[in-house]
Structures are given as structure tokens and as C-alpha cells.
PDB file of C-alpha atoms in Angstrom:
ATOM      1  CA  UNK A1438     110.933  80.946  77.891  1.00 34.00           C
ATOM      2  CA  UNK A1439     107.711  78.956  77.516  1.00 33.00           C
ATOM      3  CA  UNK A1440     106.488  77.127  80.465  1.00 34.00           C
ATOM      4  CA  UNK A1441     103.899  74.303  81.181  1.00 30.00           C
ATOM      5  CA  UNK A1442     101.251  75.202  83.565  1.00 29.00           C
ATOM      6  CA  UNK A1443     100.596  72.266  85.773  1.00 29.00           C
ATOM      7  CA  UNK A1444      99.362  74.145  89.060  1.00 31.00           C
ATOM      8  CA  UNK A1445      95.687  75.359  90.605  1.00 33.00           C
ATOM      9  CA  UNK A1446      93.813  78.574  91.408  1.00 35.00           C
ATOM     10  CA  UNK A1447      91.927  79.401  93.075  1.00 34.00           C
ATOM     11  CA  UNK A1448      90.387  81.897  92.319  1.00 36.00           C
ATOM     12  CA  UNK A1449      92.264  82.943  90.200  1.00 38.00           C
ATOM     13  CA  UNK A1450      89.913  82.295  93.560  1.00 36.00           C
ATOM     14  CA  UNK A1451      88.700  84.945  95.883  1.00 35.00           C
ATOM     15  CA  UNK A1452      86.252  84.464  92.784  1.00 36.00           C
ATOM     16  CA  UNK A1453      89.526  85.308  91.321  1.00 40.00           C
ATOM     17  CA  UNK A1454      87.285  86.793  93.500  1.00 36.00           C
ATOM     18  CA  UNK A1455      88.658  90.088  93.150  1.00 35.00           C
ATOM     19  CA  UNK A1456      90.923  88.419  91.127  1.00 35.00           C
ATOM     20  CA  UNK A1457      93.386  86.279  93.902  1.00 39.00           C
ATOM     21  CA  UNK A1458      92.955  83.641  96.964  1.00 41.00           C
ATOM     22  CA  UNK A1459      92.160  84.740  99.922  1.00 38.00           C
ATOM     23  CA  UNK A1460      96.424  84.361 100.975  1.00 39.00           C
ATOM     24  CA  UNK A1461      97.947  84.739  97.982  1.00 41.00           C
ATOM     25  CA  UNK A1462      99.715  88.030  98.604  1.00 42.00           C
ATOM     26  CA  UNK A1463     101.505  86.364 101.465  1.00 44.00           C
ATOM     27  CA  UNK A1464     104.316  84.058 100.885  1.00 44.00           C
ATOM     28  CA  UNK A1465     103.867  80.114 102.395  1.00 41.00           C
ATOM     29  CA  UNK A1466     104.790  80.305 105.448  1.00 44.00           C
ATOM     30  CA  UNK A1467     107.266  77.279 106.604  1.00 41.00           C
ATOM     31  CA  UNK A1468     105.570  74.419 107.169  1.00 42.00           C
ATOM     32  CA  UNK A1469     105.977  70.539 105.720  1.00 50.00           C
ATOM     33  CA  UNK A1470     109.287  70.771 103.770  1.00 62.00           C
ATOM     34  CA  UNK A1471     107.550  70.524 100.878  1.00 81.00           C
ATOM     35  CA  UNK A1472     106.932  74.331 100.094  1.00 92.00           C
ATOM     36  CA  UNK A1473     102.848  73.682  99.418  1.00 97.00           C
ATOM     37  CA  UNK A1474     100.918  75.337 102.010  1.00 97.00           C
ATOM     38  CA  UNK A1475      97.112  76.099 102.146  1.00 98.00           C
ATOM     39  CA  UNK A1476      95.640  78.944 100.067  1.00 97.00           C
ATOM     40  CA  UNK A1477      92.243  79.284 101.546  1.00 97.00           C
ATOM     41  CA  UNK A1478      89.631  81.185  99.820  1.00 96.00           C
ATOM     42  CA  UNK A1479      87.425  83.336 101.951  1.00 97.00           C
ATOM     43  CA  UNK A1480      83.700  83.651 101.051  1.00 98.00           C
ATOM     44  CA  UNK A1481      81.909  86.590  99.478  1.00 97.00           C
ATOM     45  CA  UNK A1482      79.377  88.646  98.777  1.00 98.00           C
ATOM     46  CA  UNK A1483      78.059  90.649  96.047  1.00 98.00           C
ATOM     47  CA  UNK A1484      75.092  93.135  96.043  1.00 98.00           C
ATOM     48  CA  UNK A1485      72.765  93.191  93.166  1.00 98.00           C
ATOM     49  CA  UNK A1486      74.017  94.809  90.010  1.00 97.00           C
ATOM     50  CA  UNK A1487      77.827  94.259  91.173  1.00 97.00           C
ATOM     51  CA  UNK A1488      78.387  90.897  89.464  1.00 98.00           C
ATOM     52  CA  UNK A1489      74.700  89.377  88.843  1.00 98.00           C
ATOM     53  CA  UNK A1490      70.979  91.134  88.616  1.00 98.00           C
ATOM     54  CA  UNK A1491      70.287  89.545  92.002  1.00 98.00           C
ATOM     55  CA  UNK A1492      72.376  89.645  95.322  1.00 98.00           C
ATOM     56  CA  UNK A1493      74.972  86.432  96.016  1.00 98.00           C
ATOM     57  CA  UNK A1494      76.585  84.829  98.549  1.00 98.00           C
ATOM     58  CA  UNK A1495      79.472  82.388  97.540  1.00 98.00           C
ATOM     59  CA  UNK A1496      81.424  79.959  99.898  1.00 98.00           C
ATOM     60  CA  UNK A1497      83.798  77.470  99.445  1.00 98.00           C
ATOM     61  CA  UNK A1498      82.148  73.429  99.988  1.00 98.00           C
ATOM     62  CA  UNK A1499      85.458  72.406  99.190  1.00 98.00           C
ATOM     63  CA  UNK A1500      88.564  74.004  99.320  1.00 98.00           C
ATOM     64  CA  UNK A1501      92.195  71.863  99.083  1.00 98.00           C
ATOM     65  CA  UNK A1502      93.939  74.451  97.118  1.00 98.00           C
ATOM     66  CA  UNK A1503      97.341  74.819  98.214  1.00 98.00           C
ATOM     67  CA  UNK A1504     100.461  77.290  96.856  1.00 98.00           C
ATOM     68  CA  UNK A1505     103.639  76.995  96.568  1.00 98.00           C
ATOM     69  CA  UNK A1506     106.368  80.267  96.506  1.00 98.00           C
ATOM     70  CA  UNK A1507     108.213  79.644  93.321  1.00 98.00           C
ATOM     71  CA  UNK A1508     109.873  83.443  93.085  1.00 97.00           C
ATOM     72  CA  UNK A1509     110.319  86.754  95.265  1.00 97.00           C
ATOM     73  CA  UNK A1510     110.922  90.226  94.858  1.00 97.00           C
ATOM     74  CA  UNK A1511     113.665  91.503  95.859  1.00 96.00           C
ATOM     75  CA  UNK A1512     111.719  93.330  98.907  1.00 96.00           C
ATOM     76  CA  UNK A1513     110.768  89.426  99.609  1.00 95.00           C
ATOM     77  CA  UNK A1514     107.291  89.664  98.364  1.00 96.00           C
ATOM     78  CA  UNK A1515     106.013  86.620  96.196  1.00 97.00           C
ATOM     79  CA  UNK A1516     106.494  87.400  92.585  1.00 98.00           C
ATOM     80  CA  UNK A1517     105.658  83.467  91.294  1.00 98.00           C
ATOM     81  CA  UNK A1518     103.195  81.664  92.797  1.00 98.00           C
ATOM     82  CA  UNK A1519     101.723  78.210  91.602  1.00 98.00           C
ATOM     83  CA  UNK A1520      98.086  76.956  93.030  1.00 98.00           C
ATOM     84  CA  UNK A1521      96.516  73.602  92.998  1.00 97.00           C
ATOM     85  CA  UNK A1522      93.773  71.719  94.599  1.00 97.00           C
ATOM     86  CA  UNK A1523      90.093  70.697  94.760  1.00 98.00           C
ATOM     87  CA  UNK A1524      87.985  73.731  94.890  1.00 98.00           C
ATOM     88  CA  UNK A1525      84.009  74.168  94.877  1.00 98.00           C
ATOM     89  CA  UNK A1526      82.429  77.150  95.593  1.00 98.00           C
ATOM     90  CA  UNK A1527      79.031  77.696  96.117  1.00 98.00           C
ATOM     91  CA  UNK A1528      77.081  80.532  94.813  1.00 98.00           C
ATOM     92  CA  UNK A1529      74.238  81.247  96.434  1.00 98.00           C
ATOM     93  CA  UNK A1530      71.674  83.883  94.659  1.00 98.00           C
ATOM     94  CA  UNK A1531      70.537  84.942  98.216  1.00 98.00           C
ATOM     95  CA  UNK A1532      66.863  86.400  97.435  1.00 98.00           C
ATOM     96  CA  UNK A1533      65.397  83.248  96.142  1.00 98.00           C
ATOM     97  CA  UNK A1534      68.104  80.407  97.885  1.00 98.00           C
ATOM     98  CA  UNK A1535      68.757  79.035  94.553  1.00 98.00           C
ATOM     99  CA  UNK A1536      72.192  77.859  94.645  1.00 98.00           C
ATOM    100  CA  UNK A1537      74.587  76.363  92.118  1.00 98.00           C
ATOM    101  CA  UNK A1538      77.729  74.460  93.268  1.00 98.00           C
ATOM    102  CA  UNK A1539      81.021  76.112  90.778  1.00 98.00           C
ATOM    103  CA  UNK A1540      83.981  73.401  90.167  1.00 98.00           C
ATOM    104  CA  UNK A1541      87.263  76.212  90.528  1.00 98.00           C
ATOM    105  CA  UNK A1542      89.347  73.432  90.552  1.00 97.00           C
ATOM    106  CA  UNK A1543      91.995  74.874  87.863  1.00 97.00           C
ATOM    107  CA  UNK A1544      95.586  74.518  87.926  1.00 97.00           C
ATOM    108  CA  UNK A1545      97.311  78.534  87.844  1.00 98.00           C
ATOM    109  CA  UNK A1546     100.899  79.815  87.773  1.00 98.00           C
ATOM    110  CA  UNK A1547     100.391  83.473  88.946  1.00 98.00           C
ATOM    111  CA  UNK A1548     102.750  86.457  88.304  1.00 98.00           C
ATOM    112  CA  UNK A1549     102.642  89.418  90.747  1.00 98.00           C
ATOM    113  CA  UNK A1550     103.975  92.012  89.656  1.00 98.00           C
ATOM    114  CA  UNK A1551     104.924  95.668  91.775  1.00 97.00           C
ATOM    115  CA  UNK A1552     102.704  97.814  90.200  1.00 97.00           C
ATOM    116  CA  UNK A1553      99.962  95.364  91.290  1.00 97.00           C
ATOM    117  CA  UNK A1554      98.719  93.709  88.633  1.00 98.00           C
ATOM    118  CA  UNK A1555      98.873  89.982  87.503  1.00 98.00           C
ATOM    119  CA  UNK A1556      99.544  87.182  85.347  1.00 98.00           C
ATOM    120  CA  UNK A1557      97.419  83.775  85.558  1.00 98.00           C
ATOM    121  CA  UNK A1558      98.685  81.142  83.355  1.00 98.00           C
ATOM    122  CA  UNK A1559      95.482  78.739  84.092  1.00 98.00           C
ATOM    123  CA  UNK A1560      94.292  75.209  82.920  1.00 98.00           C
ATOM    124  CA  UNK A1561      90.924  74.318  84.029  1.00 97.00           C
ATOM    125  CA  UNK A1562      88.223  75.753  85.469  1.00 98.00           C
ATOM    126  CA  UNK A1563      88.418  79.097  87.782  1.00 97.00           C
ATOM    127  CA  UNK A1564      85.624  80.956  88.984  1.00 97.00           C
ATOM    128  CA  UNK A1565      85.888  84.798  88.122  1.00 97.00           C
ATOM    129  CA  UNK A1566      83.889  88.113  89.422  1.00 96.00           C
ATOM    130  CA  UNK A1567      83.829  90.241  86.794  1.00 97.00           C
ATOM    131  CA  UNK A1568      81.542  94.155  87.127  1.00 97.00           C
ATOM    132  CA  UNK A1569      80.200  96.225  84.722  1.00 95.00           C
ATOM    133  CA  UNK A1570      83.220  97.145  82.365  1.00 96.00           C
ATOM    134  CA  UNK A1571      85.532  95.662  84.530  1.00 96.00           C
ATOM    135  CA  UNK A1572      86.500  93.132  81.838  1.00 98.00           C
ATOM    136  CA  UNK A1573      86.517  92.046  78.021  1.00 98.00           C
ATOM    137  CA  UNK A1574      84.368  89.091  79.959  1.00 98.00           C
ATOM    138  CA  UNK A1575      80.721  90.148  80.117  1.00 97.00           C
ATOM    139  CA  UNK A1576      79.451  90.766  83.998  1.00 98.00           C
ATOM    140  CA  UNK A1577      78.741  87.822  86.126  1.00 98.00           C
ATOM    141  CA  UNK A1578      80.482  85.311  88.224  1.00 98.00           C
ATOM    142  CA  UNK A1579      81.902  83.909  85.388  1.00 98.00           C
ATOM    143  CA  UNK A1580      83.347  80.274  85.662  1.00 98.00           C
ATOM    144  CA  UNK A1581      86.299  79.828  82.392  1.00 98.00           C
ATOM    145  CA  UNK A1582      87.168  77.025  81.825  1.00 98.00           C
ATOM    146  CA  UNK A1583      90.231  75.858  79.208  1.00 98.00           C
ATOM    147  CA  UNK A1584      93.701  77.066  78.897  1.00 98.00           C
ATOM    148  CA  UNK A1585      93.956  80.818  78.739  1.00 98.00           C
ATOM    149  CA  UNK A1586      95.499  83.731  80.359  1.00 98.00           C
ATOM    150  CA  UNK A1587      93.970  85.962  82.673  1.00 98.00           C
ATOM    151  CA  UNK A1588      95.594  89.621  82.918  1.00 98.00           C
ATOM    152  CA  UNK A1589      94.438  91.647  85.642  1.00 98.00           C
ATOM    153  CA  UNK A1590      95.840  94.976  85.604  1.00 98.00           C
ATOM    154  CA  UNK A1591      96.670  97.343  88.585  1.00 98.00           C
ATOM    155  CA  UNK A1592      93.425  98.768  88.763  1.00 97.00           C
ATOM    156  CA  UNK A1593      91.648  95.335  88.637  1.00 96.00           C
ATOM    157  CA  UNK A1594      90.222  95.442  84.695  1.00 98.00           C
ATOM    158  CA  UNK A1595      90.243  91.684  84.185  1.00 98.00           C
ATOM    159  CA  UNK A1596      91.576  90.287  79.826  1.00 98.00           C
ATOM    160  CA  UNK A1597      91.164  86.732  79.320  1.00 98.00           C
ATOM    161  CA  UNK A1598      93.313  85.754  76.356  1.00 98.00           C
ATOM    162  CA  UNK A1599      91.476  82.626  75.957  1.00 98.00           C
ATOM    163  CA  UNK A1600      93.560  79.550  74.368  1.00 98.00           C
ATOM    164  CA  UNK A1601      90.893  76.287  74.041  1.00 98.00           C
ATOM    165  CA  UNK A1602      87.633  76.568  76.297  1.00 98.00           C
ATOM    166  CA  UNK A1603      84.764  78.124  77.187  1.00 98.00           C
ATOM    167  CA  UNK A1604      83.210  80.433  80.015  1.00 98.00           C
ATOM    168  CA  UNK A1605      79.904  79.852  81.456  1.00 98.00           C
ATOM    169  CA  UNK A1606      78.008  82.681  83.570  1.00 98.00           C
ATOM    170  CA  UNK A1607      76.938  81.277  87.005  1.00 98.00           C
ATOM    171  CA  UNK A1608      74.230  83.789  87.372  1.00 98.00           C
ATOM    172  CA  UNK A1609      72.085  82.253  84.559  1.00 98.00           C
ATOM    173  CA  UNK A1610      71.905  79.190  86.228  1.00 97.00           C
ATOM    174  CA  UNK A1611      71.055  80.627  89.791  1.00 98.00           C
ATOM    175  CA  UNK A1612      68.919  83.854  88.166  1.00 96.00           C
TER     176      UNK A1612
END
């Protein structure tokens, strides 16, 4: 079954952050009827050598992602979830103050699966944490930008499988 991805992440936001939004192993909780509920994505930091050669700090300066439940396991945990929303996250290299503000306002259908890992079917730009051989992305905070997939398996090792687009270290810009 092919499907159109028409959704946003976050980040693929706690700088897909460690790979998922700060709620996204929850289920929405009830709320407008509509099924999209905020996804929040909770701020970070890294210490030298984890992500970048200097230490950062990144916050969201805008954050209207929301998620919507599309599929559960049969336990009840969410086992489809689609994102969406305006997010900007500021990164922050937090020796010298220089800052640059990240656009992570992609669109991501996200498959959890029980073992752990993930799925993100993502168009547009998500901001991504990726360590020392933690990835076939170089380390950084990478932002990716395109349409591509984004496996992250159980013990967090992060494979773009990029379609059309382009990824763009934040630490070079803040270094």
C-alpha cells in the first residue's frame, strides 16, 4: 500500500531529538473532536562532542506541531501517528551565544513499532541529533530537508533513505 505523507514532525522533533516529540509515545488524549492534539517538543541539551565540537542548547521559538492517533497496538499503544505544525527550534552553541534559528516544520507519518524502533515517512524539513556512529548521517544537529525516510532502529542508530533533498549541519553555522 503506498501512502501520501501530508503530516508534520517534529522532531522527527525532540531533535528527532532522540529521534521523537517530546509526547509522541503517548496517544492524544481526548480533546476537540478533531483527534489533533499538541505534540510539544521539550528543549535540549548536548555536551560537547555528543552532537557538535562545542556544547548546545536548543529550544523551541515556535512550536504548533500537533498529532493525531491514526493506529494502536493491540495493548493500546500508538502504532501510527501523523505530526504537523509550525516548528522552530533554536540552537544555541552555548560557549560563544551564537545561535541559529532551525525551521523543523516538516510534515511526518510515524510508525512505532514494539520492539521500539520507528518509521518516519517525512516531507520537509526536521531537525535531527545524530552522535558519533549513531547514523549513516554524519554527527551534528542535522536539519534534512526533502522527502525521505528516516529509520530509527531499537537501539536508536538513525538511516535516512533520502528521496529529493538535502541535509544541512546546524553546527557549522553556529561553530
Amino acid at each position: 500500500m503506498h501512502r501520501t505523507t501530508v503530516v508534520s514532525a517534529l522532531a522527527l522533533t525532540t531533535s528527532l531529538l532522540t529521534a521523537a516529540p517530546a509526547s509522541a509515545g503517548t496517544p492524544a488524549a481526548p480533546g476537540t473532536g478533531t483527534g489533533w492534539e499538541p505534540a510539544p517538543t521539550a528543549p535540549f541539551d548536548a555536551v560537547a562532542g555528543a552532537r557538535c565540537d562545542f556544547p548546545i542548547h536548543a529550544e523551541p521559538v515556535v512550536d504548533e506541531v500537533v498529532q493525531k492517533v491514526l493506529a494502536t497496538h493491540s495493548d493500546g499503544s500508538p502504532s501510527e501517528i501523523a505530526y504537523r505544525g509550525a516548528l522552530v527550534i533554536r540552537v544555541t552553541n552555548t560557549d560563544t551565544g551564537a545561535f541559529h534559528d532551525a525551521d523543523a516544520s516538516g510534515s511526518a507519518l510515524v510508525d512505532y513499532h514494539t520492539d521500539g524502533s520507528q518509521r518516519w515517512h517525512a516531507v520537509g524539513p526536521v531537525l535531527a541529533g545524530i552522535g558519533e556512529h549513531d547514523s549513516n548521517l554524519p554527527r551534528g544537529e542535522q536539519l534534512i530537508d526533502g522527502i525521505y525516510t528516516l529509520d530509527i532502529s531499537a537501539t536508536r542508530y538513525k538511516t535516512l533513505h533520502m528521496i529529493h533533498g538535502s541535509t544541512d549541519n546546524v553546527c557549522t553555522r553556529i561553530g
